[in-house]
Amino acid sequence: MKRIVSTLVLILAVGGLTKAQNAVAFQVDRIHAGNGVVHEPGMLLIKDGKIVAVGDKIEIPKGTPLIRRPGCEITAGLIDAAVPDLVASTEQVSEVIPELQVADSIDLGAEVFARLARDGVTTVFATAALDSVIGCQGAVLKTGSTATLVDRAGDCKLTLTHDPSGRNGGPRRGRAPTVFTRRPTSQMGVVFVARDAFMRSADLIARGLKPRRGSAEEVLVDVLAGKKGLRLRAGQQYEIAAGLRMGQEFGFGFVLEGGAEAWRLTEELAGAKIPVILDPQRRQEEGGRGRRGAALERDASAAALAKAGVVLALSAGAGEGEYGLARQASHARRHGLDFAATLAAVTTTPARLLGLEQRIGRIAPGYDADLVIWTGEPFAATSGIDMVLVDGNRVRGKSY
Amino acid sequence: MRNSIRSLGSFLLVLTMILASRGLAQTRAKVVIEGGRIIPVVGPVIEKGSILIEDGKIVAIGADLKVPFDAKVIDASGKTIFPGLVDPLESRGLDVSNETQDVAPFTEVFDAIDPADRFFEEALRAGITSLHLSHAWNCVIGGLSRVVHPIGLTVDEMTQRANGGLMISVFPKSGYDHAVQLAVLRDTFAELERYLDKLAEDRYQAEQEKKGEKVTVGPEEARKLGRPLIRESDLDQRYLNLWRLTQGKIGAYVWCARAMDLANAKAIAESAGFKDGMTLVTGSECFKNLAALKDLPRPVILPVGSMVHTEKDRITLEDEDSFVPKIYADKKIAFALAGTKEPLYDAARCVRNGVDRQVALEAVTINAAKAIGMDHLVGSIETGKLGNLLILTGDPLDQLSWVDGVLINGVLVYERAKDRRLRDLMLGVADTELRRKADEGKEAKKDAKGEGEKK
């Protein structure tokens, strides 16, 4: 009976949250506020979608509903800084399209955003598809039954994997390239196309010319000037190395996305201060015998990168539920990443990589009320997600 | 000639001595695991206890066990002792998971198991000590299954039980629909009946001739009288396993992907006569017919891929998920998890979603053993059962726990400190304890060689 009453109270209290008007307070065993700050026991007050106060004991205005969840712990909403596949189609007008924006083709009402929210992921970076050498600008979105756009002009993306060339035919498939063959058709070609694009923009700068407004060159000039962020999608050692070389040649920094073999280059990445957004390590077994590329990956990649001093964020890619970001964090935790580093890799670090460290990723006054309430220690195998709030709104449904 | 006889004699003598000493060693082999926290799954937890294994079987468990002087002692202080895990249905480790032929009860997984498959190494690392290897459910009737442990160079060495059962699917295999699937299934058993009728008639006639008597009864009567006279050796390979199934000599594992399949499974099992030997393998939707899952002789098998049921609301297009183990647990339906790479993780996953801890632990141990009729040998730490034990670094459901050692039949077959591949996967960063142990091992070796002093 007591349970029913408390559940009812909870439903009523949080139900009020859907309008994000009312203030509501939480009391739990522990609040992991981020950057090593832990409140134990933890109290939290949110109002109008923002965090108002957090601490071991805080003043709660009269009349504010208080949700007590003994045994539960709270972290900031998880942030996945590299979610592909939110865009269904690939633009094929050119291999170099950094002037395009994925935000223009995202369905904000897509079920995937509701799923992500249920999995505790409250902010995502929708990245460009992999088929272009220099792909379009990604977008930052808040999840929920309807997603909201936070930043439509995010980092653009350089892809040095086999994807831009792999589907273009050519000798690889036993056919000689013809005039109709889409290029590039090899890894060398991919690197060439990328260098060619950067050289054009570098030339413009050297000659003191202004690029045409809205052109690819304009965006790449900004990248070269450090005004626009760049993602590098690379998995294998030689792909990452090519990116590092190009970065040195043109003097740009980037955020590495993927990094299946980043464990082979931990020192180089740490030395060049290249942050890594690591692809999902816990993955659904692909049919047949073992997963592709199994020899390349290491379960302890995350721990190895963190140990070498590389700035690390975790990503679930397109995975959800059992393969969602919370479980990727568990996997990294089991394979040697300590708790603080794990929490940072799914909250504060991706927030910083998205340039939103003043707004999301931590639990502090003034921050967005993006919260995950766990049934126990966050990321533990036995802890589930009890409740998720995005901008103070409770996410409907439950993730198993 | 004489020389060769003499050498043969001495060879035989040596052989006998080797065999005798091996036999002796086997009968006397005693192993004690000492000082660990024992979670027997069946019965209460012993905070600090020991387990004595003799001849491969558990003979004593207790807090103050007297250690026989000739026992090999494994120190497990600070560790948790847990029964070896049981995977009640698995088709990895076979060359292919299914035959292309729809009805293939004359095949046997014995011929398809690859002992060198990496899967067995992974299973051992995850603490799985019993695997029920069977064809998967993309069939009408699969081959004869087998229970193995994940160590051995040959299938015979691996075998825990040779005659498992047959995988029967009432859910259509690819390319079939329900109607075809069931028609083929019914036809198979009808054909078996026709074959047995014929065989019975022949057997009756043969017996009569043996006795020197004439057949005086009609064919109908002869078939009836001949049925009990059928011997296993009389049967054609094509029908042998089906006949054994209807005789209750082997079990049936019936795949029901959907709730509608449960009634069909029951009907076919009743008509073909294998109702008592049937274990249901349930898909994620089966909880919609809970009545069909109640009062079954064995726990149902739930493949891990079927743990979450997702249904899309046709109007809102929102997905709604249900967690099947929680529903089974709430309705007191005994279940076992199958096909999992990490059974302990999946048990933890059950706990995460509201299943009682004990129920979750049983789902990967004793209930899994019951589902395959092996609970007299495996699935818990009890006297008389096989010495299949795990030494864990911590609580079984803690994700930071690792399988530190595995015993199969009382033999230590896996030690984490010596698991080179795991160390490669971990890139040497994760576990200081693991490295310390490995280093200790190296030091000990050096000391033994006298190299330690040189340095």
Short mmCIF file of C-alpha atoms in Angstrom, two decimals, chain B residues 21-341:
data_model
loop_
_atom_site.label_atom_id
_atom_site.label_comp_id
_atom_site.label_asym_id
_atom_site.label_seq_id
_atom_site.Cartn_x
_atom_site.Cartn_y
_atom_site.Cartn_z
CA SER B 21 48.54 -45.75 -11.88
CA ARG B 22 46.21 -43.52 -13.84
CA GLY B 23 43.24 -45.39 -12.50
CA LEU B 24 44.66 -45.10 -9.01
CA ALA B 25 45.30 -41.43 -9.39
CA GLN B 26 41.78 -40.98 -10.61
CA THR B 27 40.06 -42.87 -7.89
CA ARG B 28 42.09 -41.19 -5.21
CA ALA B 29 42.16 -37.67 -6.66
CA LYS B 30 41.04 -35.38 -3.91
CA VAL B 31 40.75 -31.64 -4.23
CA VAL B 32 39.81 -29.18 -1.54
CA ILE B 33 38.82 -25.61 -2.26
CA GLU B 34 39.44 -23.77 0.93
CA GLY B 35 38.33 -20.59 2.60
CA GLY B 36 35.97 -19.07 0.06
CA ARG B 37 32.50 -17.66 0.33
CA ILE B 38 30.33 -20.47 -0.98
CA ILE B 39 27.12 -19.65 -2.84
CA PRO B 40 25.68 -23.11 -3.53
CA VAL B 41 22.51 -21.66 -5.18
CA VAL B 42 20.57 -24.53 -3.61
CA GLY B 43 20.79 -24.01 0.14
CA PRO B 44 22.21 -21.25 2.31
CA VAL B 45 25.40 -19.29 1.66
CA ILE B 46 28.44 -20.40 3.66
CA GLU B 47 30.48 -17.33 4.51
CA LYS B 48 33.79 -19.12 4.82
CA GLY B 49 33.84 -22.77 3.90
CA SER B 50 35.54 -25.55 2.05
CA ILE B 51 34.51 -28.06 -0.56
CA LEU B 52 35.99 -31.53 -0.91
CA ILE B 53 35.92 -33.12 -4.33
CA GLU B 54 36.78 -36.77 -4.66
CA ASP B 55 36.84 -38.68 -7.89
CA GLY B 56 35.48 -35.66 -9.72
CA LYS B 57 32.43 -35.38 -7.52
CA ILE B 58 31.60 -33.16 -4.59
CA VAL B 59 31.66 -35.28 -1.42
CA ALA B 60 31.58 -32.70 1.35
CA ILE B 61 30.80 -29.02 1.86
CA GLY B 62 31.13 -27.19 5.12
CA ALA B 63 32.47 -24.41 7.26
CA ASP B 64 34.81 -26.69 9.17
CA LEU B 65 35.80 -29.43 6.84
CA LYS B 66 38.65 -31.72 7.70
CA VAL B 67 41.13 -31.64 4.86
CA PRO B 68 42.40 -35.11 3.94
CA PHE B 69 46.20 -35.29 4.07
CA ASP B 70 46.46 -36.34 0.45
CA ALA B 71 44.20 -33.69 -1.02
CA LYS B 72 45.35 -30.99 -3.37
CA VAL B 73 44.37 -27.71 -1.72
CA ILE B 74 43.24 -24.70 -3.71
CA ASP B 75 43.21 -21.57 -1.62
CA ALA B 76 40.14 -19.48 -2.35
CA SER B 77 40.20 -17.15 0.63
CA GLY B 78 38.66 -13.83 -0.27
CA LYS B 79 37.04 -15.43 -3.30
CA THR B 80 33.51 -16.57 -4.03
CA ILE B 81 32.77 -20.17 -4.97
CA PHE B 82 29.87 -20.61 -7.32
CA PRO B 83 28.54 -23.59 -9.26
CA GLY B 84 29.68 -23.88 -12.86
CA LEU B 85 27.17 -22.18 -15.16
CA VAL B 86 24.86 -24.11 -17.43
CA ASP B 87 23.79 -22.99 -20.87
CA PRO B 88 20.67 -25.06 -21.61
CA LEU B 89 20.55 -24.40 -25.35
CA GLU B 90 23.39 -23.35 -27.57
CA SER B 91 24.23 -23.78 -31.22
CA ARG B 92 27.53 -21.92 -31.30
CA GLY B 93 30.41 -24.33 -31.37
CA LEU B 94 28.76 -26.25 -34.22
CA ASP B 95 29.99 -25.77 -37.76
CA VAL B 96 26.60 -24.45 -38.83
CA SER B 97 23.65 -23.86 -36.56
CA ASN B 98 21.15 -25.66 -38.78
CA GLU B 99 20.92 -28.24 -41.52
CA THR B 100 19.30 -27.12 -44.74
CA GLN B 101 17.09 -30.18 -44.51
CA ASP B 102 13.92 -29.45 -42.58
CA VAL B 103 13.56 -32.84 -40.87
CA ALA B 104 16.94 -34.11 -39.78
CA PRO B 105 16.58 -36.23 -36.62
CA PHE B 106 19.02 -38.76 -38.08
CA THR B 107 21.84 -36.24 -37.74
CA GLU B 108 23.82 -35.74 -34.58
CA VAL B 109 25.62 -32.67 -33.30
CA PHE B 110 28.48 -34.98 -32.35
CA ASP B 111 29.57 -34.74 -35.97
CA ALA B 112 29.32 -30.97 -36.06
CA ILE B 113 31.10 -29.92 -32.87
CA ASP B 114 34.47 -28.29 -33.37
CA PRO B 115 36.39 -28.61 -30.10
CA ALA B 116 38.89 -26.01 -31.28
CA ASP B 117 36.21 -23.38 -31.85
CA ARG B 118 37.12 -20.16 -30.06
CA PHE B 119 33.61 -20.16 -28.66
CA PHE B 120 34.49 -22.87 -26.14
CA GLU B 121 37.42 -20.86 -24.87
CA GLU B 122 35.12 -17.87 -24.39
CA ALA B 123 32.53 -20.02 -22.67
CA LEU B 124 35.12 -21.30 -20.22
CA ARG B 125 36.31 -17.76 -19.54
CA ALA B 126 32.72 -16.79 -18.79
CA GLY B 127 32.38 -19.70 -16.36
CA ILE B 128 30.11 -21.94 -18.42
CA THR B 129 30.88 -25.56 -17.56
CA SER B 130 27.90 -27.27 -19.17
CA LEU B 131 26.65 -26.54 -22.66
CA HIS B 132 23.68 -28.21 -24.20
CA LEU B 133 24.66 -28.11 -27.85
CA SER B 134 21.80 -28.47 -30.23
CA HIS B 135 20.75 -27.39 -33.66
CA ALA B 136 19.06 -24.00 -33.63
CA TRP B 137 15.41 -23.52 -34.45
CA ASN B 138 15.60 -22.86 -38.15
CA CYS B 139 14.33 -26.37 -38.78
CA VAL B 140 11.33 -28.59 -38.31
CA ILE B 141 13.21 -31.27 -36.42
CA GLY B 142 16.91 -30.94 -35.75
CA GLY B 143 19.60 -33.46 -34.93
CA LEU B 144 20.39 -35.27 -31.70
CA SER B 145 21.85 -32.85 -29.18
CA ARG B 146 24.55 -33.40 -26.61
CA VAL B 147 25.68 -31.90 -23.30
CA VAL B 148 29.37 -31.02 -23.18
CA HIS B 149 31.84 -29.09 -21.09
CA PRO B 150 33.97 -26.55 -22.90
CA ILE B 151 37.27 -28.35 -22.58
CA GLY B 152 38.75 -31.29 -24.39
CA LEU B 153 40.44 -32.14 -27.65
CA THR B 154 37.71 -34.42 -28.90
CA VAL B 155 33.97 -34.40 -28.61
CA ASP B 156 34.15 -37.58 -26.55
CA GLU B 157 36.41 -35.86 -24.05
CA MET B 158 34.02 -32.95 -23.88
CA THR B 159 30.87 -35.00 -23.45
CA GLN B 160 28.90 -34.82 -20.25
CA ARG B 161 25.87 -36.58 -21.67
CA ALA B 162 25.69 -38.11 -25.11
CA ASN B 163 21.96 -38.34 -25.72
CA GLY B 164 20.39 -34.96 -25.32
CA GLY B 165 17.26 -34.55 -27.32
CA LEU B 166 15.81 -33.17 -30.50
CA MET B 167 15.14 -29.57 -31.37
CA ILE B 168 11.61 -29.28 -32.70
CA SER B 169 10.29 -26.02 -34.00
CA VAL B 170 6.59 -25.26 -34.23
CA PHE B 171 7.49 -21.81 -35.45
CA PRO B 172 8.08 -21.83 -39.22
CA LYS B 173 11.63 -22.21 -40.45
CA SER B 174 12.71 -19.72 -43.07
CA GLY B 175 10.67 -20.13 -46.22
CA TYR B 176 7.83 -21.93 -44.43
CA ASP B 177 4.70 -20.62 -42.85
CA HIS B 178 2.91 -22.00 -39.82
CA ALA B 179 0.62 -24.23 -41.85
CA VAL B 180 3.46 -25.85 -43.78
CA GLN B 181 5.62 -26.18 -40.69
CA LEU B 182 2.92 -28.03 -38.79
CA ALA B 183 1.93 -30.12 -41.77
CA VAL B 184 5.53 -31.30 -42.15
CA LEU B 185 5.77 -31.93 -38.42
CA ARG B 186 2.57 -33.96 -38.29
CA ASP B 187 3.50 -35.83 -41.42
CA THR B 188 6.86 -36.78 -39.93
CA PHE B 189 5.26 -38.41 -36.91
CA ALA B 190 2.55 -40.02 -39.06
CA GLU B 191 5.26 -41.50 -41.23
CA LEU B 192 7.01 -42.76 -38.12
CA GLU B 193 3.80 -44.50 -37.11
CA ARG B 194 3.44 -46.16 -40.50
CA TYR B 195 7.04 -47.28 -40.35
CA LEU B 196 6.60 -48.67 -36.86
CA ASP B 197 3.44 -50.50 -37.89
CA LYS B 198 5.30 -52.20 -40.66
CA LEU B 199 8.22 -52.95 -38.41
CA ALA B 200 5.93 -54.33 -35.71
CA GLU B 201 4.28 -56.65 -38.18
CA ASP B 202 7.68 -57.89 -39.34
CA ARG B 203 8.89 -58.32 -35.79
CA TYR B 204 5.79 -60.30 -34.79
CA GLN B 205 6.17 -62.56 -37.77
CA ALA B 206 9.88 -63.07 -37.04
CA GLU B 207 9.20 -63.94 -33.41
CA GLN B 208 6.48 -66.38 -34.39
CA GLU B 209 8.79 -68.05 -36.89
CA LYS B 210 11.49 -68.28 -34.25
CA LYS B 211 9.07 -70.06 -31.98
CA GLY B 212 8.10 -72.30 -34.90
CA GLU B 213 4.54 -71.04 -34.87
CA LYS B 214 2.39 -69.74 -37.65
CA VAL B 215 0.95 -66.25 -37.84
CA THR B 216 -2.69 -66.74 -37.19
CA VAL B 217 -3.81 -63.21 -36.37
CA GLY B 218 -4.70 -60.49 -38.84
CA PRO B 219 -2.29 -57.67 -39.68
CA GLU B 220 -4.07 -55.22 -37.35
CA GLU B 221 -3.55 -57.55 -34.39
CA ALA B 222 -0.01 -58.42 -35.50
CA ARG B 223 0.95 -54.76 -35.45
CA LYS B 224 -0.39 -54.39 -31.95
CA LEU B 225 1.37 -57.52 -30.70
CA GLY B 226 4.56 -56.63 -32.55
CA ARG B 227 4.97 -53.14 -31.10
CA PRO B 228 6.54 -54.21 -27.77
CA LEU B 229 8.85 -56.52 -29.70
CA ILE B 230 10.60 -53.65 -31.48
CA ARG B 231 14.21 -53.34 -30.38
CA GLU B 232 16.41 -50.28 -30.78
CA SER B 233 18.65 -52.23 -33.13
CA ASP B 234 15.74 -52.93 -35.48
CA LEU B 235 15.24 -49.30 -36.30
CA ASP B 236 16.39 -47.49 -39.36
CA GLN B 237 18.68 -44.53 -38.58
CA ARG B 238 16.12 -42.29 -40.15
CA TYR B 239 13.55 -43.13 -37.48
CA LEU B 240 15.69 -44.13 -34.54
CA ASN B 241 15.83 -40.81 -32.71
CA LEU B 242 12.18 -40.06 -33.36
CA TRP B 243 11.28 -43.43 -31.90
CA ARG B 244 13.48 -42.81 -28.89
CA LEU B 245 11.71 -39.49 -28.43
CA THR B 246 8.27 -41.11 -28.42
CA GLN B 247 9.59 -43.74 -26.02
CA GLY B 248 10.79 -41.07 -23.57
CA LYS B 249 14.41 -42.10 -23.99
CA ILE B 250 15.43 -38.63 -25.15
CA GLY B 251 13.86 -35.20 -24.70
CA ALA B 252 12.40 -32.60 -27.04
CA TYR B 253 13.23 -28.91 -27.04
CA VAL B 254 10.32 -27.20 -28.65
CA TRP B 255 10.81 -23.72 -30.00
CA CYS B 256 7.80 -21.47 -29.70
CA ALA B 257 8.66 -18.03 -31.00
CA ARG B 258 5.17 -16.73 -30.48
CA ALA B 259 2.38 -17.22 -28.01
CA MET B 260 0.26 -18.95 -30.68
CA ASP B 261 2.92 -21.65 -30.98
CA LEU B 262 2.44 -22.87 -27.42
CA ALA B 263 -0.89 -24.57 -28.13
CA ASN B 264 0.57 -26.22 -31.25
CA ALA B 265 3.54 -27.46 -29.24
CA LYS B 266 1.26 -29.00 -26.68
CA ALA B 267 -0.95 -30.63 -29.30
CA ILE B 268 1.91 -32.16 -31.25
CA ALA B 269 3.65 -33.36 -28.07
CA GLU B 270 0.48 -35.03 -26.87
CA SER B 271 -0.34 -36.70 -30.16
CA ALA B 272 3.22 -37.86 -30.79
CA GLY B 273 3.69 -38.94 -27.18
CA PHE B 274 6.61 -36.86 -25.94
CA LYS B 275 4.70 -34.56 -23.60
CA ASP B 276 6.68 -35.53 -20.51
CA GLY B 277 10.03 -35.14 -22.17
CA MET B 278 9.29 -31.72 -23.59
CA THR B 279 11.10 -28.53 -22.65
CA LEU B 280 9.63 -25.37 -24.07
CA VAL B 281 11.93 -22.81 -25.59
CA THR B 282 10.01 -19.58 -25.47
CA GLY B 283 10.22 -16.49 -27.61
CA SER B 284 9.71 -13.03 -26.23
CA GLU B 285 5.99 -13.02 -26.91
CA CYS B 286 5.10 -16.25 -25.10
CA PHE B 287 4.24 -14.46 -21.86
CA LYS B 288 0.95 -13.59 -23.52
CA ASN B 289 -0.19 -17.15 -22.90
CA LEU B 290 1.01 -17.65 -19.35
CA ALA B 291 -1.47 -20.46 -18.74
CA ALA B 292 0.41 -22.64 -21.22
CA LEU B 293 3.63 -22.09 -19.29
CA LYS B 294 2.27 -23.12 -15.91
CA ASP B 295 2.75 -26.53 -14.32
CA LEU B 296 5.30 -27.77 -16.79
CA PRO B 297 7.57 -30.65 -15.80
CA ARG B 298 10.71 -28.60 -16.54
CA PRO B 299 11.62 -24.91 -16.45
CA VAL B 300 11.14 -23.13 -19.76
CA ILE B 301 14.21 -22.04 -21.68
CA LEU B 302 14.39 -18.34 -22.52
CA PRO B 303 17.04 -17.42 -25.10
CA VAL B 304 18.71 -14.14 -24.12
CA GLY B 305 17.68 -12.65 -27.43
CA SER B 306 14.08 -13.01 -26.28
CA MET B 307 14.46 -11.30 -22.90
CA VAL B 308 12.90 -8.04 -24.07
CA HIS B 309 9.64 -7.97 -25.97
CA THR B 310 9.05 -4.85 -28.04
CA GLU B 311 5.77 -3.92 -29.53
CA LYS B 312 5.01 -0.86 -31.56
CA ASP B 313 1.83 0.99 -30.83
CA ARG B 314 0.11 1.22 -34.20
CA ILE B 315 -1.36 4.62 -33.41
CA THR B 316 1.42 6.51 -31.67
CA LEU B 317 4.20 4.45 -33.30
CA GLU B 318 5.89 4.38 -29.92
CA ASP B 319 7.70 1.23 -28.86
CA GLU B 320 6.62 -0.43 -25.67
CA ASP B 321 9.04 -2.87 -24.07
CA SER B 322 8.35 -5.70 -21.64
CA PHE B 323 11.03 -7.52 -19.71
CA VAL B 324 10.14 -11.18 -20.00
CA PRO B 325 12.16 -12.65 -17.08
CA LYS B 326 10.42 -10.23 -14.72
CA ILE B 327 7.03 -11.37 -15.96
CA TYR B 328 8.00 -15.04 -15.60
CA ALA B 329 9.40 -14.43 -12.12
CA ASP B 330 6.28 -12.56 -11.01
CA LYS B 331 4.07 -15.38 -12.28
CA LYS B 332 6.29 -18.04 -10.69
CA ILE B 333 7.22 -19.59 -14.01
CA ALA B 334 10.60 -21.26 -13.63
CA PHE B 335 12.93 -20.27 -16.44
CA ALA B 336 16.52 -20.72 -17.57
CA LEU B 337 18.51 -18.31 -19.71
CA ALA B 338 20.09 -19.76 -22.83
CA GLY B 339 22.51 -18.75 -25.52
CA THR B 340 24.24 -16.16 -23.41
CA LYS B 341 27.88 -15.26 -23.78
#
